[in-house]
């Protein structure tokens, strides 16, 4: 079985997919057999009659992955809402057993899996019954948190970290996405590190990502030592 981490956000649209794609790219570019996994993609986009999971598609394009979409994301739903609601609106029954089986199938074939959540830690996958944090526990993975670099991130990030601690989840670190180097962003990093005891890593604001895969690759290659990434996954 492979080893991995679970990427969660402090909110929706904070850049989990960018971090996921960057980490998978860094691993694969250094000779490690790695893949991403997402339990439920809501907001799937129809192309040629098929629903495309854009978060997974980003990883596939950045990393030149040929893995089939259905192996990387067992549920792809069209409504751009919470997974439990998207399932109800489309008449789909989400089953946790199917999600876990899909993850385990990937884990048999890859050294490392970077699992990506849907929004934040308390997002329901099955209404009133099964949440993202339940899946993290079932997969027995440590957590990496992705947050915005800007104003408001201290509150969102610290609350997320503290809830992880309350649930007994292991936190491996924090990524602040869309970092521009402003003084208030630097202060956000210092404050979050002081309050949580977690290492905070910054990722630049990569605009127009669909046309800038090289910029994403360069950002991760310049910021992160592969040995530190492996250490995060192994220990």
mmCIF file with all atom_site columns, C-alpha atoms in Angstrom:
data_model
loop_
_atom_site.group_PDB
_atom_site.id
_atom_site.type_symbol
_atom_site.label_atom_id
_atom_site.label_alt_id
_atom_site.label_comp_id
_atom_site.label_asym_id
_atom_site.label_entity_id
_atom_site.label_seq_id
_atom_site.pdbx_PDB_ins_code
_atom_site.Cartn_x
_atom_site.Cartn_y
_atom_site.Cartn_z
_atom_site.occupancy
_atom_site.B_iso_or_equiv
_atom_site.pdbx_formal_charge
_atom_site.auth_seq_id
_atom_site.auth_comp_id
_atom_site.auth_asym_id
_atom_site.auth_atom_id
_atom_site.pdbx_PDB_model_num
ATOM 1   C CA . UNK A 1 1   ? 0.000   0.000  0.000   1.00 0.00 ? 1   UNK A CA 1
ATOM 2   C CA . UNK A 1 2   ? 1.129   3.540  -0.737  1.00 0.00 ? 2   UNK A CA 1
ATOM 3   C CA . UNK A 1 3   ? 1.581   6.412  1.680   1.00 0.00 ? 3   UNK A CA 1
ATOM 4   C CA . UNK A 1 4   ? -0.025  9.783  1.322   1.00 0.00 ? 4   UNK A CA 1
ATOM 5   C CA . UNK A 1 5   ? -1.541  12.945 2.706   1.00 0.00 ? 5   UNK A CA 1
ATOM 6   C CA . UNK A 1 6   ? -4.996  14.498 2.598   1.00 0.00 ? 6   UNK A CA 1
ATOM 7   C CA . UNK A 1 7   ? -5.273  18.072 1.307   1.00 0.00 ? 7   UNK A CA 1
ATOM 8   C CA . UNK A 1 8   ? -8.067  20.055 2.945   1.00 0.00 ? 8   UNK A CA 1
ATOM 9   C CA . UNK A 1 9   ? -9.020  23.705 2.544   1.00 0.00 ? 9   UNK A CA 1
ATOM 10  C CA . UNK A 1 10  ? -10.088 26.331 5.016   1.00 0.00 ? 10  UNK A CA 1
ATOM 11  C CA . UNK A 1 11  ? -12.828 27.162 2.525   1.00 0.00 ? 11  UNK A CA 1
ATOM 12  C CA . UNK A 1 12  ? -13.854 26.451 -1.039  1.00 0.00 ? 12  UNK A CA 1
ATOM 13  C CA . UNK A 1 13  ? -11.738 27.767 -3.912  1.00 0.00 ? 13  UNK A CA 1
ATOM 14  C CA . UNK A 1 14  ? -8.586  28.288 -1.836  1.00 0.00 ? 14  UNK A CA 1
ATOM 15  C CA . UNK A 1 15  ? -6.368  26.404 -4.275  1.00 0.00 ? 15  UNK A CA 1
ATOM 16  C CA . UNK A 1 16  ? -6.335  22.796 -3.078  1.00 0.00 ? 16  UNK A CA 1
ATOM 17  C CA . UNK A 1 17  ? -6.060  21.556 -6.653  1.00 0.00 ? 17  UNK A CA 1
ATOM 18  C CA . UNK A 1 18  ? -3.028  23.745 -7.325  1.00 0.00 ? 18  UNK A CA 1
ATOM 19  C CA . UNK A 1 19  ? -1.263  22.334 -4.273  1.00 0.00 ? 19  UNK A CA 1
ATOM 20  C CA . UNK A 1 20  ? -2.308  18.794 -5.175  1.00 0.00 ? 20  UNK A CA 1
ATOM 21  C CA . UNK A 1 21  ? -1.071  19.156 -8.755  1.00 0.00 ? 21  UNK A CA 1
ATOM 22  C CA . UNK A 1 22  ? 2.188   20.743 -7.615  1.00 0.00 ? 22  UNK A CA 1
ATOM 23  C CA . UNK A 1 23  ? 2.965   18.005 -5.120  1.00 0.00 ? 23  UNK A CA 1
ATOM 24  C CA . UNK A 1 24  ? 2.124   15.184 -7.531  1.00 0.00 ? 24  UNK A CA 1
ATOM 25  C CA . UNK A 1 25  ? 4.262   16.867 -10.201 1.00 0.00 ? 25  UNK A CA 1
ATOM 26  C CA . UNK A 1 26  ? 7.192   17.291 -7.821  1.00 0.00 ? 26  UNK A CA 1
ATOM 27  C CA . UNK A 1 27  ? 7.048   13.624 -6.835  1.00 0.00 ? 27  UNK A CA 1
ATOM 28  C CA . UNK A 1 28  ? 6.720   12.306 -10.368 1.00 0.00 ? 28  UNK A CA 1
ATOM 29  C CA . UNK A 1 29  ? 9.388   14.649 -11.714 1.00 0.00 ? 29  UNK A CA 1
ATOM 30  C CA . UNK A 1 30  ? 11.791  13.189 -9.162  1.00 0.00 ? 30  UNK A CA 1
ATOM 31  C CA . UNK A 1 31  ? 11.103  9.595  -10.136 1.00 0.00 ? 31  UNK A CA 1
ATOM 32  C CA . UNK A 1 32  ? 8.388   8.691  -7.621  1.00 0.00 ? 32  UNK A CA 1
ATOM 33  C CA . UNK A 1 33  ? 5.221   6.934  -8.776  1.00 0.00 ? 33  UNK A CA 1
ATOM 34  C CA . UNK A 1 34  ? 2.516   9.274  -7.482  1.00 0.00 ? 34  UNK A CA 1
ATOM 35  C CA . UNK A 1 35  ? -1.122  10.015 -8.226  1.00 0.00 ? 35  UNK A CA 1
ATOM 36  C CA . UNK A 1 36  ? -3.939  12.175 -6.884  1.00 0.00 ? 36  UNK A CA 1
ATOM 37  C CA . UNK A 1 37  ? -7.345  11.124 -5.582  1.00 0.00 ? 37  UNK A CA 1
ATOM 38  C CA . UNK A 1 38  ? -10.576 13.030 -5.005  1.00 0.00 ? 38  UNK A CA 1
ATOM 39  C CA . UNK A 1 39  ? -13.600 11.327 -3.492  1.00 0.00 ? 39  UNK A CA 1
ATOM 40  C CA . UNK A 1 40  ? -16.260 13.575 -5.008  1.00 0.00 ? 40  UNK A CA 1
ATOM 41  C CA . UNK A 1 41  ? -15.966 16.266 -7.651  1.00 0.00 ? 41  UNK A CA 1
ATOM 42  C CA . UNK A 1 42  ? -18.967 18.560 -7.715  1.00 0.00 ? 42  UNK A CA 1
ATOM 43  C CA . UNK A 1 43  ? -19.117 21.180 -10.423 1.00 0.00 ? 43  UNK A CA 1
ATOM 44  C CA . UNK A 1 44  ? -18.125 18.722 -13.135 1.00 0.00 ? 44  UNK A CA 1
ATOM 45  C CA . UNK A 1 45  ? -18.041 20.247 -16.634 1.00 0.00 ? 45  UNK A CA 1
ATOM 46  C CA . UNK A 1 46  ? -19.713 18.554 -19.582 1.00 0.00 ? 46  UNK A CA 1
ATOM 47  C CA . UNK A 1 47  ? -17.498 18.062 -22.616 1.00 0.00 ? 47  UNK A CA 1
ATOM 48  C CA . UNK A 1 48  ? -18.511 15.899 -25.556 1.00 0.00 ? 48  UNK A CA 1
ATOM 49  C CA . UNK A 1 49  ? -21.290 14.387 -23.497 1.00 0.00 ? 49  UNK A CA 1
ATOM 50  C CA . UNK A 1 50  ? -19.021 13.390 -20.608 1.00 0.00 ? 50  UNK A CA 1
ATOM 51  C CA . UNK A 1 51  ? -18.595 15.004 -17.197 1.00 0.00 ? 51  UNK A CA 1
ATOM 52  C CA . UNK A 1 52  ? -15.028 16.167 -16.670 1.00 0.00 ? 52  UNK A CA 1
ATOM 53  C CA . UNK A 1 53  ? -13.662 16.510 -13.135 1.00 0.00 ? 53  UNK A CA 1
ATOM 54  C CA . UNK A 1 54  ? -11.610 19.666 -13.648 1.00 0.00 ? 54  UNK A CA 1
ATOM 55  C CA . UNK A 1 55  ? -9.609  19.309 -10.418 1.00 0.00 ? 55  UNK A CA 1
ATOM 56  C CA . UNK A 1 56  ? -8.438  15.869 -11.480 1.00 0.00 ? 56  UNK A CA 1
ATOM 57  C CA . UNK A 1 57  ? -7.946  17.014 -15.070 1.00 0.00 ? 57  UNK A CA 1
ATOM 58  C CA . UNK A 1 58  ? -5.585  19.738 -13.830 1.00 0.00 ? 58  UNK A CA 1
ATOM 59  C CA . UNK A 1 59  ? -3.393  17.142 -12.114 1.00 0.00 ? 59  UNK A CA 1
ATOM 60  C CA . UNK A 1 60  ? -3.442  14.918 -15.192 1.00 0.00 ? 60  UNK A CA 1
ATOM 61  C CA . UNK A 1 61  ? -2.371  17.758 -17.489 1.00 0.00 ? 61  UNK A CA 1
ATOM 62  C CA . UNK A 1 62  ? 0.316   19.181 -15.208 1.00 0.00 ? 62  UNK A CA 1
ATOM 63  C CA . UNK A 1 63  ? 1.771   15.748 -14.504 1.00 0.00 ? 63  UNK A CA 1
ATOM 64  C CA . UNK A 1 64  ? 1.149   14.018 -17.846 1.00 0.00 ? 64  UNK A CA 1
ATOM 65  C CA . UNK A 1 65  ? -0.848  11.359 -16.029 1.00 0.00 ? 65  UNK A CA 1
ATOM 66  C CA . UNK A 1 66  ? -2.683  8.819  -18.156 1.00 0.00 ? 66  UNK A CA 1
ATOM 67  C CA . UNK A 1 67  ? -4.705  7.322  -15.290 1.00 0.00 ? 67  UNK A CA 1
ATOM 68  C CA . UNK A 1 68  ? -8.425  7.137  -16.064 1.00 0.00 ? 68  UNK A CA 1
ATOM 69  C CA . UNK A 1 69  ? -10.561 9.818  -14.448 1.00 0.00 ? 69  UNK A CA 1
ATOM 70  C CA . UNK A 1 70  ? -12.976 7.300  -12.924 1.00 0.00 ? 70  UNK A CA 1
ATOM 71  C CA . UNK A 1 71  ? -10.086 5.691  -11.039 1.00 0.00 ? 71  UNK A CA 1
ATOM 72  C CA . UNK A 1 72  ? -9.029  9.026  -9.555  1.00 0.00 ? 72  UNK A CA 1
ATOM 73  C CA . UNK A 1 73  ? -12.484 10.335 -8.650  1.00 0.00 ? 73  UNK A CA 1
ATOM 74  C CA . UNK A 1 74  ? -15.280 7.777  -8.087  1.00 0.00 ? 74  UNK A CA 1
ATOM 75  C CA . UNK A 1 75  ? -18.027 10.424 -8.106  1.00 0.00 ? 75  UNK A CA 1
ATOM 76  C CA . UNK A 1 76  ? -18.185 13.327 -10.577 1.00 0.00 ? 76  UNK A CA 1
ATOM 77  C CA . UNK A 1 77  ? -21.366 15.401 -10.270 1.00 0.00 ? 77  UNK A CA 1
ATOM 78  C CA . UNK A 1 78  ? -22.450 18.412 -12.302 1.00 0.00 ? 78  UNK A CA 1
ATOM 79  C CA . UNK A 1 79  ? -23.997 20.837 -9.759  1.00 0.00 ? 79  UNK A CA 1
ATOM 80  C CA . UNK A 1 80  ? -21.368 23.154 -8.283  1.00 0.00 ? 80  UNK A CA 1
ATOM 81  C CA . UNK A 1 81  ? -22.551 22.729 -4.697  1.00 0.00 ? 81  UNK A CA 1
ATOM 82  C CA . UNK A 1 82  ? -21.636 20.643 -1.663  1.00 0.00 ? 82  UNK A CA 1
ATOM 83  C CA . UNK A 1 83  ? -21.229 16.936 -2.579  1.00 0.00 ? 83  UNK A CA 1
ATOM 84  C CA . UNK A 1 84  ? -24.194 15.760 -0.517  1.00 0.00 ? 84  UNK A CA 1
ATOM 85  C CA . UNK A 1 85  ? -26.497 18.294 -2.211  1.00 0.00 ? 85  UNK A CA 1
ATOM 86  C CA . UNK A 1 86  ? -25.074 17.642 -5.679  1.00 0.00 ? 86  UNK A CA 1
ATOM 87  C CA . UNK A 1 87  ? -25.818 13.965 -5.127  1.00 0.00 ? 87  UNK A CA 1
ATOM 88  C CA . UNK A 1 88  ? -29.410 14.668 -4.098  1.00 0.00 ? 88  UNK A CA 1
ATOM 89  C CA . UNK A 1 89  ? -29.988 17.013 -7.041  1.00 0.00 ? 89  UNK A CA 1
ATOM 90  C CA . UNK A 1 90  ? -28.743 14.406 -9.513  1.00 0.00 ? 90  UNK A CA 1
ATOM 91  C CA . UNK A 1 91  ? -30.269 11.335 -7.892  1.00 0.00 ? 91  UNK A CA 1
ATOM 92  C CA . UNK A 1 92  ? -26.902 9.781  -7.060  1.00 0.00 ? 92  UNK A CA 1
ATOM 93  C CA . UNK A 1 93  ? -26.312 7.802  -3.886  1.00 0.00 ? 93  UNK A CA 1
ATOM 94  C CA . UNK A 1 94  ? -22.810 8.376  -2.554  1.00 0.00 ? 94  UNK A CA 1
ATOM 95  C CA . UNK A 1 95  ? -21.440 5.341  -0.761  1.00 0.00 ? 95  UNK A CA 1
ATOM 96  C CA . UNK A 1 96  ? -18.374 5.594  1.426   1.00 0.00 ? 96  UNK A CA 1
ATOM 97  C CA . UNK A 1 97  ? -17.463 1.988  0.623   1.00 0.00 ? 97  UNK A CA 1
ATOM 98  C CA . UNK A 1 98  ? -17.097 2.869  -3.065  1.00 0.00 ? 98  UNK A CA 1
ATOM 99  C CA . UNK A 1 99  ? -14.849 5.828  -2.202  1.00 0.00 ? 99  UNK A CA 1
ATOM 100 C CA . UNK A 1 100 ? -12.596 3.794  0.069   1.00 0.00 ? 100 UNK A CA 1
ATOM 101 C CA . UNK A 1 101 ? -12.385 0.949  -2.452  1.00 0.00 ? 101 UNK A CA 1
ATOM 102 C CA . UNK A 1 102 ? -11.371 3.393  -5.206  1.00 0.00 ? 102 UNK A CA 1
ATOM 103 C CA . UNK A 1 103 ? -8.674  4.877  -2.989  1.00 0.00 ? 103 UNK A CA 1
ATOM 104 C CA . UNK A 1 104 ? -7.326  1.467  -2.036  1.00 0.00 ? 104 UNK A CA 1
ATOM 105 C CA . UNK A 1 105 ? -7.203  0.393  -5.682  1.00 0.00 ? 105 UNK A CA 1
ATOM 106 C CA . UNK A 1 106 ? -4.997  3.390  -6.483  1.00 0.00 ? 106 UNK A CA 1
ATOM 107 C CA . UNK A 1 107 ? -2.908  2.812  -3.383  1.00 0.00 ? 107 UNK A CA 1
ATOM 108 C CA . UNK A 1 108 ? -2.051  -0.683 -4.644  1.00 0.00 ? 108 UNK A CA 1
ATOM 109 C CA . UNK A 1 109 ? -0.465  0.781  -7.786  1.00 0.00 ? 109 UNK A CA 1
ATOM 110 C CA . UNK A 1 110 ? 1.244   3.985  -6.648  1.00 0.00 ? 110 UNK A CA 1
ATOM 111 C CA . UNK A 1 111 ? 3.953   4.778  -4.113  1.00 0.00 ? 111 UNK A CA 1
ATOM 112 C CA . UNK A 1 112 ? 2.263   7.980  -2.980  1.00 0.00 ? 112 UNK A CA 1
ATOM 113 C CA . UNK A 1 113 ? -1.280  9.312  -3.128  1.00 0.00 ? 113 UNK A CA 1
ATOM 114 C CA . UNK A 1 114 ? -2.142  12.986 -2.675  1.00 0.00 ? 114 UNK A CA 1
ATOM 115 C CA . UNK A 1 115 ? -5.817  12.957 -1.722  1.00 0.00 ? 115 UNK A CA 1
ATOM 116 C CA . UNK A 1 116 ? -7.794  16.158 -2.207  1.00 0.00 ? 116 UNK A CA 1
ATOM 117 C CA . UNK A 1 117 ? -10.882 17.057 -0.239  1.00 0.00 ? 117 UNK A CA 1
ATOM 118 C CA . UNK A 1 118 ? -13.989 18.930 -1.327  1.00 0.00 ? 118 UNK A CA 1
ATOM 119 C CA . UNK A 1 119 ? -13.851 22.328 0.332   1.00 0.00 ? 119 UNK A CA 1
ATOM 120 C CA . UNK A 1 120 ? -13.238 22.249 4.064   1.00 0.00 ? 120 UNK A CA 1
ATOM 121 C CA . UNK A 1 121 ? -12.971 19.672 6.812   1.00 0.00 ? 121 UNK A CA 1
ATOM 122 C CA . UNK A 1 122 ? -16.669 19.658 7.758   1.00 0.00 ? 122 UNK A CA 1
ATOM 123 C CA . UNK A 1 123 ? -18.114 19.345 4.245   1.00 0.00 ? 123 UNK A CA 1
ATOM 124 C CA . UNK A 1 124 ? -20.736 16.558 4.133   1.00 0.00 ? 124 UNK A CA 1
ATOM 125 C CA . UNK A 1 125 ? -20.260 13.827 1.562   1.00 0.00 ? 125 UNK A CA 1
ATOM 126 C CA . UNK A 1 126 ? -23.405 12.037 2.762   1.00 0.00 ? 126 UNK A CA 1
ATOM 127 C CA . UNK A 1 127 ? -25.983 14.276 4.454   1.00 0.00 ? 127 UNK A CA 1
ATOM 128 C CA . UNK A 1 128 ? -25.809 14.195 8.267   1.00 0.00 ? 128 UNK A CA 1
ATOM 129 C CA . UNK A 1 129 ? -23.822 10.963 8.131   1.00 0.00 ? 129 UNK A CA 1
ATOM 130 C CA . UNK A 1 130 ? -20.392 11.176 6.510   1.00 0.00 ? 130 UNK A CA 1
ATOM 131 C CA . UNK A 1 131 ? -18.086 14.186 6.348   1.00 0.00 ? 131 UNK A CA 1
ATOM 132 C CA . UNK A 1 132 ? -14.664 14.920 4.882   1.00 0.00 ? 132 UNK A CA 1
ATOM 133 C CA . UNK A 1 133 ? -13.121 14.404 8.309   1.00 0.00 ? 133 UNK A CA 1
ATOM 134 C CA . UNK A 1 134 ? -14.695 10.938 8.476   1.00 0.00 ? 134 UNK A CA 1
ATOM 135 C CA . UNK A 1 135 ? -13.024 10.059 5.184   1.00 0.00 ? 135 UNK A CA 1
ATOM 136 C CA . UNK A 1 136 ? -9.664  11.342 6.428   1.00 0.00 ? 136 UNK A CA 1
ATOM 137 C CA . UNK A 1 137 ? -10.010 9.045  9.433   1.00 0.00 ? 137 UNK A CA 1
ATOM 138 C CA . UNK A 1 138 ? -11.091 6.058  7.342   1.00 0.00 ? 138 UNK A CA 1
ATOM 139 C CA . UNK A 1 139 ? -8.124  6.496  4.987   1.00 0.00 ? 139 UNK A CA 1
ATOM 140 C CA . UNK A 1 140 ? -5.832  6.993  8.001   1.00 0.00 ? 140 UNK A CA 1
ATOM 141 C CA . UNK A 1 141 ? -4.023  9.918  6.393   1.00 0.00 ? 141 UNK A CA 1
ATOM 142 C CA . UNK A 1 142 ? -2.337  12.971 7.888   1.00 0.00 ? 142 UNK A CA 1
ATOM 143 C CA . UNK A 1 143 ? -3.620  16.369 6.815   1.00 0.00 ? 143 UNK A CA 1
ATOM 144 C CA . UNK A 1 144 ? -2.118  19.330 4.976   1.00 0.00 ? 144 UNK A CA 1
ATOM 145 C CA . UNK A 1 145 ? -4.172  22.518 5.128   1.00 0.00 ? 145 UNK A CA 1
ATOM 146 C CA . UNK A 1 146 ? -4.495  25.004 2.257   1.00 0.00 ? 146 UNK A CA 1
ATOM 147 C CA . UNK A 1 147 ? -5.559  28.548 3.044   1.00 0.00 ? 147 UNK A CA 1
ATOM 148 C CA . UNK A 1 148 ? -5.572  31.969 1.429   1.00 0.00 ? 148 UNK A CA 1
ATOM 149 C CA . UNK A 1 149 ? -2.650  34.288 2.074   1.00 0.00 ? 149 UNK A CA 1
ATOM 150 C CA . UNK A 1 150 ? -4.827  37.393 2.439   1.00 0.00 ? 150 UNK A CA 1
ATOM 151 C CA . UNK A 1 151 ? -6.924  39.086 5.084   1.00 0.00 ? 151 UNK A CA 1
ATOM 152 C CA . UNK A 1 152 ? -9.087  36.713 7.153   1.00 0.00 ? 152 UNK A CA 1
ATOM 153 C CA . UNK A 1 153 ? -6.780  33.742 6.844   1.00 0.00 ? 153 UNK A CA 1
ATOM 154 C CA . UNK A 1 154 ? -5.602  33.788 10.460  1.00 0.00 ? 154 UNK A CA 1
ATOM 155 C CA . UNK A 1 155 ? -9.072  33.019 11.816  1.00 0.00 ? 155 UNK A CA 1
ATOM 156 C CA . UNK A 1 156 ? -9.947  30.440 9.136   1.00 0.00 ? 156 UNK A CA 1
ATOM 157 C CA . UNK A 1 157 ? -6.623  28.645 9.382   1.00 0.00 ? 157 UNK A CA 1
ATOM 158 C CA . UNK A 1 158 ? -6.289  28.518 13.153  1.00 0.00 ? 158 UNK A CA 1
ATOM 159 C CA . UNK A 1 159 ? -9.858  27.264 13.579  1.00 0.00 ? 159 UNK A CA 1
ATOM 160 C CA . UNK A 1 160 ? -9.245  24.527 11.002  1.00 0.00 ? 160 UNK A CA 1
ATOM 161 C CA . UNK A 1 161 ? -6.024  23.434 12.695  1.00 0.00 ? 161 UNK A CA 1
ATOM 162 C CA . UNK A 1 162 ? -7.652  23.400 16.122  1.00 0.00 ? 162 UNK A CA 1
ATOM 163 C CA . UNK A 1 163 ? -10.565 21.313 14.839  1.00 0.00 ? 163 UNK A CA 1
ATOM 164 C CA . UNK A 1 164 ? -8.105  18.849 13.331  1.00 0.00 ? 164 UNK A CA 1
ATOM 165 C CA . UNK A 1 165 ? -6.455  18.555 16.733  1.00 0.00 ? 165 UNK A CA 1
ATOM 166 C CA . UNK A 1 166 ? -9.856  18.064 18.387  1.00 0.00 ? 166 UNK A CA 1
ATOM 167 C CA . UNK A 1 167 ? -10.638 15.221 15.976  1.00 0.00 ? 167 UNK A CA 1
ATOM 168 C CA . UNK A 1 168 ? -7.268  13.603 16.558  1.00 0.00 ? 168 UNK A CA 1
ATOM 169 C CA . UNK A 1 169 ? -6.028  14.255 13.023  1.00 0.00 ? 169 UNK A CA 1
ATOM 170 C CA . UNK A 1 170 ? -2.327  14.712 12.388  1.00 0.00 ? 170 UNK A CA 1
ATOM 171 C CA . UNK A 1 171 ? -1.462  18.021 10.705  1.00 0.00 ? 171 UNK A CA 1
ATOM 172 C CA . UNK A 1 172 ? 1.684   18.001 8.579   1.00 0.00 ? 172 UNK A CA 1
ATOM 173 C CA . UNK A 1 173 ? 1.759   21.660 7.626   1.00 0.00 ? 173 UNK A CA 1
ATOM 174 C CA . UNK A 1 174 ? -0.026  24.608 6.045   1.00 0.00 ? 174 UNK A CA 1
ATOM 175 C CA . UNK A 1 175 ? 0.146   26.089 2.556   1.00 0.00 ? 175 UNK A CA 1
ATOM 176 C CA . UNK A 1 176 ? -0.820  29.736 2.116   1.00 0.00 ? 176 UNK A CA 1
ATOM 177 C CA . UNK A 1 177 ? -1.857  30.081 -1.496  1.00 0.00 ? 177 UNK A CA 1
ATOM 178 C CA . UNK A 1 178 ? -1.844  33.189 -3.732  1.00 0.00 ? 178 UNK A CA 1
ATOM 179 C CA . UNK A 1 179 ? 0.978   34.781 -1.763  1.00 0.00 ? 179 UNK A CA 1
ATOM 180 C CA . UNK A 1 180 ? 2.185   38.127 -3.135  1.00 0.00 ? 180 UNK A CA 1
ATOM 181 C CA . UNK A 1 181 ? 4.737   39.141 -0.492  1.00 0.00 ? 181 UNK A CA 1
ATOM 182 C CA . UNK A 1 182 ? 2.748   41.957 1.090   1.00 0.00 ? 182 UNK A CA 1
ATOM 183 C CA . UNK A 1 183 ? 3.731   42.791 4.670   1.00 0.00 ? 183 UNK A CA 1
ATOM 184 C CA . UNK A 1 184 ? 0.325   41.778 6.037   1.00 0.00 ? 184 UNK A CA 1
ATOM 185 C CA . UNK A 1 185 ? 0.718   38.364 4.376   1.00 0.00 ? 185 UNK A CA 1
ATOM 186 C CA . UNK A 1 186 ? 4.121   37.934 6.020   1.00 0.00 ? 186 UNK A CA 1
ATOM 187 C CA . UNK A 1 187 ? 2.517   38.827 9.344   1.00 0.00 ? 187 UNK A CA 1
ATOM 188 C CA . UNK A 1 188 ? -0.248  36.279 8.678   1.00 0.00 ? 188 UNK A CA 1
ATOM 189 C CA . UNK A 1 189 ? 2.408   33.588 8.293   1.00 0.00 ? 189 UNK A CA 1
ATOM 190 C CA . UNK A 1 190 ? 4.217   34.547 11.503  1.00 0.00 ? 190 UNK A CA 1
ATOM 191 C CA . UNK A 1 191 ? 0.962   34.743 13.460  1.00 0.00 ? 191 UNK A CA 1
ATOM 192 C CA . UNK A 1 192 ? -0.391  31.401 12.218  1.00 0.00 ? 192 UNK A CA 1
ATOM 193 C CA . UNK A 1 193 ? 2.919   29.673 12.985  1.00 0.00 ? 193 UNK A CA 1
ATOM 194 C CA . UNK A 1 194 ? 2.941   31.141 16.502  1.00 0.00 ? 194 UNK A CA 1
ATOM 195 C CA . UNK A 1 195 ? -0.662  30.169 17.198  1.00 0.00 ? 195 UNK A CA 1
ATOM 196 C CA . UNK A 1 196 ? -0.619  26.664 15.748  1.00 0.00 ? 196 UNK A CA 1
ATOM 197 C CA . UNK A 1 197 ? 2.990   25.495 16.009  1.00 0.00 ? 197 UNK A CA 1
ATOM 198 C CA . UNK A 1 198 ? 2.750   24.451 12.350  1.00 0.00 ? 198 UNK A CA 1
ATOM 199 C CA . UNK A 1 199 ? 5.159   25.292 9.552   1.00 0.00 ? 199 UNK A CA 1
ATOM 200 C CA . UNK A 1 200 ? 3.564   27.610 6.977   1.00 0.00 ? 200 UNK A CA 1
ATOM 201 C CA . UNK A 1 201 ? 4.695   27.443 3.346   1.00 0.00 ? 201 UNK A CA 1
ATOM 202 C CA . UNK A 1 202 ? 3.772   30.121 0.821   1.00 0.00 ? 202 UNK A CA 1
ATOM 203 C CA . UNK A 1 203 ? 2.792   29.604 -2.812  1.00 0.00 ? 203 UNK A CA 1
ATOM 204 C CA . UNK A 1 204 ? 2.811   32.502 -5.269  1.00 0.00 ? 204 UNK A CA 1
ATOM 205 C CA . UNK A 1 205 ? -0.326  33.814 -6.920  1.00 0.00 ? 205 UNK A CA 1
ATOM 206 C CA . UNK A 1 206 ? -0.309  31.933 -10.232 1.00 0.00 ? 206 UNK A CA 1
ATOM 207 C CA . UNK A 1 207 ? -2.781  33.699 -12.516 1.00 0.00 ? 207 UNK A CA 1
ATOM 208 C CA . UNK A 1 208 ? -4.484  32.178 -15.557 1.00 0.00 ? 208 UNK A CA 1
ATOM 209 C CA . UNK A 1 209 ? -3.448  28.711 -14.448 1.00 0.00 ? 209 UNK A CA 1
ATOM 210 C CA . UNK A 1 210 ? -4.908  26.989 -17.491 1.00 0.00 ? 210 UNK A CA 1
ATOM 211 C CA . UNK A 1 211 ? -2.169  28.566 -19.572 1.00 0.00 ? 211 UNK A CA 1
ATOM 212 C CA . UNK A 1 212 ? 0.645   28.556 -17.038 1.00 0.00 ? 212 UNK A CA 1
ATOM 213 C CA . UNK A 1 213 ? 1.502   25.011 -16.089 1.00 0.00 ? 213 UNK A CA 1
ATOM 214 C CA . UNK A 1 214 ? 5.209   25.843 -16.405 1.00 0.00 ? 214 UNK A CA 1
ATOM 215 C CA . UNK A 1 215 ? 4.809   28.579 -13.802 1.00 0.00 ? 215 UNK A CA 1
ATOM 216 C CA . UNK A 1 216 ? 3.189   26.119 -11.414 1.00 0.00 ? 216 UNK A CA 1
ATOM 217 C CA . UNK A 1 217 ? 5.994   23.625 -11.988 1.00 0.00 ? 217 UNK A CA 1
ATOM 218 C CA . UNK A 1 218 ? 8.669   26.280 -11.517 1.00 0.00 ? 218 UNK A CA 1
ATOM 219 C CA . UNK A 1 219 ? 7.057   27.487 -8.304  1.00 0.00 ? 219 UNK A CA 1
ATOM 220 C CA . UNK A 1 220 ? 7.135   24.039 -6.700  1.00 0.00 ? 220 UNK A CA 1
ATOM 221 C CA . UNK A 1 221 ? 10.592  23.169 -8.003  1.00 0.00 ? 221 UNK A CA 1
ATOM 222 C CA . UNK A 1 222 ? 12.047  26.405 -6.636  1.00 0.00 ? 222 UNK A CA 1
ATOM 223 C CA . UNK A 1 223 ? 10.234  26.348 -3.287  1.00 0.00 ? 223 UNK A CA 1
ATOM 224 C CA . UNK A 1 224 ? 10.444  22.732 -2.168  1.00 0.00 ? 224 UNK A CA 1
ATOM 225 C CA . UNK A 1 225 ? 13.173  20.183 -1.656  1.00 0.00 ? 225 UNK A CA 1
ATOM 226 C CA . UNK A 1 226 ? 11.901  16.756 -2.660  1.00 0.00 ? 226 UNK A CA 1
ATOM 227 C CA . UNK A 1 227 ? 13.537  15.291 0.458   1.00 0.00 ? 227 UNK A CA 1
ATOM 228 C CA . UNK A 1 228 ? 11.282  17.465 2.624   1.00 0.00 ? 228 UNK A CA 1
ATOM 229 C CA . UNK A 1 229 ? 8.218   16.372 0.662   1.00 0.00 ? 229 UNK A CA 1
ATOM 230 C CA . UNK A 1 230 ? 9.110   12.706 1.088   1.00 0.00 ? 230 UNK A CA 1
ATOM 231 C CA . UNK A 1 231 ? 9.731   13.298 4.780   1.00 0.00 ? 231 UNK A CA 1
ATOM 232 C CA . UNK A 1 232 ? 6.256   14.826 5.085   1.00 0.00 ? 232 UNK A CA 1
ATOM 233 C CA . UNK A 1 233 ? 4.755   11.740 3.448   1.00 0.00 ? 233 UNK A CA 1
ATOM 234 C CA . UNK A 1 234 ? 6.822   9.128  5.246   1.00 0.00 ? 234 UNK A CA 1
ATOM 235 C CA . UNK A 1 235 ? 6.934   10.393 8.833   1.00 0.00 ? 235 UNK A CA 1
#
